[in-house]
């Protein structure tokens, strides 16, 4: 088992997911909020929704993606609890 390679792939995965979250949170909900506020979803402006609830929901999705990907990485390197 190559622990260094496992850890390297794990860190790369974390960085990619956090970078995606950062882009979503600040890119869409902060910089594009004025544009997104032109659209509504159940009477709530999309820019407002993304700034408040969307980033949290997206973070939960990222946690789910991390769990799935790290499980595959664990199998690849034969790591168990």
CSV table of N, CA and C in Angstrom, one decimal:
chain,number,residue,atom,x,y,z
A,1,UNK,N,0.8,-1.2,0.0
A,1,UNK,CA,0.0,0.0,0.0
A,1,UNK,C,0.9,1.2,0.0
A,2,UNK,N,0.6,2.2,-0.9
A,2,UNK,CA,1.3,3.4,-1.0
A,2,UNK,C,0.5,4.5,-0.3
A,3,UNK,N,0.9,4.8,1.0
A,3,UNK,CA,0.2,5.8,1.8
A,3,UNK,C,0.4,7.2,1.3
A,4,UNK,N,1.5,7.5,0.8
A,4,UNK,CA,1.8,8.8,0.2
A,4,UNK,C,0.9,9.1,-1.0
A,5,UNK,N,0.7,8.2,-1.9
A,5,UNK,CA,-0.1,8.3,-3.1
A,5,UNK,C,-1.6,8.4,-2.6
A,6,UNK,N,-2.0,7.6,-1.7
A,6,UNK,CA,-3.4,7.7,-1.2
A,6,UNK,C,-3.6,9.1,-0.6
A,7,UNK,N,-2.7,9.6,0.2
A,7,UNK,CA,-2.9,10.9,0.9
A,7,UNK,C,-2.9,12.0,-0.2
A,8,UNK,N,-2.1,11.9,-1.2
A,8,UNK,CA,-2.0,12.9,-2.2
A,8,UNK,C,-3.3,12.9,-3.0
A,9,UNK,N,-3.9,11.8,-3.4
A,9,UNK,CA,-5.2,11.7,-4.1
A,9,UNK,C,-6.3,12.3,-3.2
A,10,UNK,N,-6.2,12.0,-1.9
A,10,UNK,CA,-7.2,12.5,-1.0
A,10,UNK,C,-7.2,14.0,-0.9
A,11,UNK,N,-6.0,14.5,-0.8
A,11,UNK,CA,-5.9,16.0,-0.7
A,11,UNK,C,-6.3,16.7,-2.0
A,12,UNK,N,-6.0,16.1,-3.1
A,12,UNK,CA,-6.4,16.6,-4.4
A,12,UNK,C,-8.0,16.6,-4.5
A,13,UNK,N,-8.6,15.5,-4.0
A,13,UNK,CA,-10.0,15.5,-4.0
A,13,UNK,C,-10.6,16.5,-3.2
A,14,UNK,N,-10.1,16.7,-2.0
A,14,UNK,CA,-10.6,17.7,-1.0
A,14,UNK,C,-10.5,19.1,-1.6
A,15,UNK,N,-9.3,19.4,-2.2
A,15,UNK,CA,-9.1,20.7,-2.8
A,15,UNK,C,-10.1,21.0,-4.0
A,16,UNK,N,-10.3,20.0,-4.8
A,16,UNK,CA,-11.2,20.1,-5.9
A,16,UNK,C,-12.6,20.4,-5.4
A,17,UNK,N,-13.1,19.7,-4.4
A,17,UNK,CA,-14.4,19.9,-3.9
A,17,UNK,C,-14.6,21.2,-3.2
A,18,UNK,N,-13.6,21.6,-2.4
A,18,UNK,CA,-13.7,22.9,-1.8
A,18,UNK,C,-13.6,24.1,-2.8
A,19,UNK,N,-12.8,23.9,-3.8
A,19,UNK,CA,-12.7,24.9,-4.8
A,19,UNK,C,-14.1,25.0,-5.6
A,20,UNK,N,-14.7,23.9,-5.8
A,20,UNK,CA,-16.0,23.9,-6.4
A,20,UNK,C,-17.0,24.6,-5.5
A,21,UNK,N,-17.0,24.3,-4.3
A,21,UNK,CA,-17.9,25.0,-3.3
A,21,UNK,C,-17.6,26.5,-3.2
A,22,UNK,N,-16.4,26.9,-3.2
A,22,UNK,CA,-16.0,28.3,-3.2
A,22,UNK,C,-16.6,29.0,-4.4
A,23,UNK,N,-16.3,28.4,-5.6
A,23,UNK,CA,-16.8,29.0,-6.8
A,23,UNK,C,-18.4,29.1,-6.8
A,24,UNK,N,-19.0,28.1,-6.4
A,24,UNK,CA,-20.5,28.1,-6.3
A,24,UNK,C,-20.9,29.2,-5.3
A,25,UNK,N,-20.4,29.2,-4.1
A,25,UNK,CA,-20.8,30.1,-3.1
A,25,UNK,C,-20.6,31.5,-3.4
A,26,UNK,N,-19.3,31.9,-3.8
A,26,UNK,CA,-19.0,33.2,-4.1
A,26,UNK,C,-19.3,33.6,-5.5
A,27,UNK,N,-19.2,32.7,-6.4
A,27,UNK,CA,-19.4,33.0,-7.8
A,27,UNK,C,-20.9,33.3,-8.1
A,28,UNK,N,-21.7,32.3,-7.8
A,28,UNK,CA,-23.1,32.4,-8.1
A,28,UNK,C,-23.9,33.3,-7.1
A,29,UNK,N,-23.7,33.0,-5.9
A,29,UNK,CA,-24.5,33.7,-4.9
A,29,UNK,C,-24.1,35.1,-4.6
A,30,UNK,N,-22.8,35.4,-4.8
A,30,UNK,CA,-22.3,36.8,-4.5
A,30,UNK,C,-22.2,37.6,-5.7
A,31,UNK,N,-21.4,37.2,-6.7
A,31,UNK,CA,-21.2,38.0,-7.9
A,31,UNK,C,-22.3,38.0,-8.9
A,32,UNK,N,-23.0,36.9,-8.9
A,32,UNK,CA,-24.1,36.8,-9.9
A,32,UNK,C,-25.5,37.0,-9.3
A,33,UNK,N,-25.5,37.4,-8.0
A,33,UNK,CA,-26.8,37.6,-7.3
A,33,UNK,C,-27.8,38.5,-8.0
A,34,UNK,N,-27.2,39.6,-8.4
A,34,UNK,CA,-28.1,40.6,-9.1
A,34,UNK,C,-28.8,40.0,-10.3
A,35,UNK,N,-28.0,39.3,-11.1
A,35,UNK,CA,-28.6,38.7,-12.3
A,35,UNK,C,-29.6,37.6,-11.9
A,36,UNK,N,-29.2,36.8,-10.9
A,36,UNK,CA,-30.1,35.7,-10.5
A,36,UNK,C,-31.4,36.2,-9.8
A,37,UNK,N,-31.3,37.3,-9.2
A,37,UNK,CA,-32.5,37.9,-8.6
A,37,UNK,C,-33.6,38.2,-9.6
A,38,UNK,N,-33.3,38.2,-10.8
A,38,UNK,CA,-34.4,38.4,-11.9
A,38,UNK,C,-35.3,37.2,-12.0
A,39,UNK,N,-34.9,36.1,-11.4
A,39,UNK,CA,-35.7,34.9,-11.5
A,39,UNK,C,-36.2,34.5,-10.1
A,40,UNK,N,-37.4,33.9,-10.1
A,40,UNK,CA,-38.0,33.5,-8.8
A,40,UNK,C,-38.3,32.0,-8.8
A,41,UNK,N,-38.2,31.4,-7.7
A,41,UNK,CA,-38.5,30.0,-7.5
A,41,UNK,C,-39.4,29.9,-6.2
A,42,UNK,N,-40.7,29.6,-6.5
A,42,UNK,CA,-41.7,29.6,-5.4
A,42,UNK,C,-41.8,30.9,-4.7
A,43,UNK,N,-41.7,32.0,-5.5
A,43,UNK,CA,-41.8,33.4,-4.9
A,43,UNK,C,-40.6,33.9,-4.2
A,44,UNK,N,-39.5,33.1,-4.3
A,44,UNK,CA,-38.2,33.6,-3.6
A,44,UNK,C,-37.2,33.8,-4.8
A,45,UNK,N,-36.5,35.0,-4.7
A,45,UNK,CA,-35.5,35.3,-5.7
A,45,UNK,C,-34.4,34.3,-5.6
A,46,UNK,N,-33.9,33.8,-6.8
A,46,UNK,CA,-32.9,32.8,-6.8
A,46,UNK,C,-31.6,33.3,-6.2
A,47,UNK,N,-31.2,34.5,-6.4
A,47,UNK,CA,-29.9,35.0,-5.9
A,47,UNK,C,-30.0,35.0,-4.3
A,48,UNK,N,-31.1,35.4,-3.8
A,48,UNK,CA,-31.3,35.3,-2.3
A,48,UNK,C,-31.2,33.9,-1.8
A,49,UNK,N,-31.9,33.0,-2.5
A,49,UNK,CA,-31.9,31.6,-2.1
A,49,UNK,C,-30.6,31.0,-2.1
A,50,UNK,N,-29.8,31.2,-3.2
A,50,UNK,CA,-28.5,30.6,-3.3
A,50,UNK,C,-27.5,31.2,-2.2
A,51,UNK,N,-27.7,32.4,-1.9
A,51,UNK,CA,-26.8,33.1,-0.9
A,51,UNK,C,-27.1,32.5,0.5
A,52,UNK,N,-28.4,32.1,0.8
A,52,UNK,CA,-28.8,31.7,2.1
A,52,UNK,C,-28.8,30.1,2.2
A,53,UNK,N,-29.6,29.5,1.4
A,53,UNK,CA,-29.8,28.1,1.6
A,53,UNK,C,-29.1,27.3,0.5
A,54,UNK,N,-28.9,27.8,-0.6
A,54,UNK,CA,-28.2,27.0,-1.7
A,54,UNK,C,-26.8,26.6,-1.4
A,55,UNK,N,-26.0,27.5,-0.8
A,55,UNK,CA,-24.6,27.1,-0.5
A,55,UNK,C,-24.6,26.0,0.6
A,56,UNK,N,-25.5,26.0,1.5
A,56,UNK,CA,-25.6,25.0,2.5
A,56,UNK,C,-25.9,23.6,1.9
A,57,UNK,N,-27.0,23.7,1.1
A,57,UNK,CA,-27.4,22.4,0.4
A,57,UNK,C,-26.3,21.9,-0.5
A,58,UNK,N,-25.6,22.8,-1.2
A,58,UNK,CA,-24.5,22.4,-2.1
A,58,UNK,C,-23.4,21.8,-1.3
A,59,UNK,N,-23.1,22.3,-0.1
A,59,UNK,CA,-22.1,21.8,0.8
A,59,UNK,C,-22.4,20.4,1.2
A,60,UNK,N,-23.7,20.1,1.5
A,60,UNK,CA,-24.1,18.8,1.9
A,60,UNK,C,-24.0,17.8,0.7
A,61,UNK,N,-24.3,18.3,-0.5
A,61,UNK,CA,-24.0,17.5,-1.7
A,61,UNK,C,-22.5,17.2,-1.9
A,62,UNK,N,-21.7,18.1,-1.6
A,62,UNK,CA,-20.2,17.9,-1.7
A,62,UNK,C,-19.8,16.9,-0.7
A,63,UNK,N,-20.4,16.9,0.5
A,63,UNK,CA,-20.0,15.9,1.5
A,63,UNK,C,-20.4,14.5,1.0
A,64,UNK,N,-21.6,14.4,0.4
A,64,UNK,CA,-22.0,13.1,-0.2
A,64,UNK,C,-21.1,12.6,-1.3
A,65,UNK,N,-20.7,13.6,-2.2
A,65,UNK,CA,-19.7,13.2,-3.2
A,65,UNK,C,-18.4,12.8,-2.7
A,66,UNK,N,-17.9,13.5,-1.6
A,66,UNK,CA,-16.7,13.1,-1.0
A,66,UNK,C,-16.8,11.7,-0.4
A,67,UNK,N,-17.9,11.3,0.2
A,67,UNK,CA,-18.0,10.0,0.8
A,67,UNK,C,-17.9,8.9,-0.3
A,68,UNK,N,-18.6,9.2,-1.4
A,68,UNK,CA,-18.6,8.2,-2.5
A,68,UNK,C,-17.2,8.1,-3.1
A,69,UNK,N,-16.6,9.2,-3.3
A,69,UNK,CA,-15.2,9.1,-4.0
A,69,UNK,C,-14.2,8.6,-3.0
A,70,UNK,N,-14.2,8.9,-1.8
A,70,UNK,CA,-13.2,8.4,-0.8
A,70,UNK,C,-13.4,6.9,-0.6
A,71,UNK,N,-14.7,6.4,-0.7
A,71,UNK,CA,-14.9,5.0,-0.6
A,71,UNK,C,-14.2,4.2,-1.8
A,72,UNK,N,-14.3,4.8,-3.0
A,72,UNK,CA,-13.7,4.2,-4.1
A,72,UNK,C,-12.1,4.3,-3.9
A,73,UNK,N,-11.7,5.3,-3.4
A,73,UNK,CA,-10.2,5.5,-3.2
A,73,UNK,C,-9.8,4.5,-2.1
A,74,UNK,N,-10.6,4.3,-1.1
A,74,UNK,CA,-10.2,3.3,0.0
A,74,UNK,C,-10.1,1.9,-0.6
A,75,UNK,N,-11.1,1.6,-1.5
A,75,UNK,CA,-11.0,0.2,-2.2
A,75,UNK,C,-9.8,0.1,-3.1
A,76,UNK,N,-9.5,1.2,-3.8
A,76,UNK,CA,-8.4,1.2,-4.7
A,76,UNK,C,-7.0,0.9,-3.9
A,77,UNK,N,-6.9,1.5,-2.7
A,77,UNK,CA,-5.7,1.3,-2.0
A,77,UNK,C,-5.9,0.2,-0.8
A,78,UNK,N,-6.9,-0.5,-0.8
A,78,UNK,CA,-7.2,-1.5,0.2
A,78,UNK,C,-7.1,-1.0,1.6
A,79,UNK,N,-7.8,0.1,1.8
A,79,UNK,CA,-7.8,0.6,3.2
A,79,UNK,C,-9.2,0.3,3.8
A,80,UNK,N,-9.1,-0.1,5.1
A,80,UNK,CA,-10.3,-0.4,5.8
A,80,UNK,C,-10.2,0.2,7.2
A,81,UNK,N,-11.4,0.3,7.8
A,81,UNK,CA,-11.4,0.9,9.2
A,81,UNK,C,-10.8,0.0,10.2
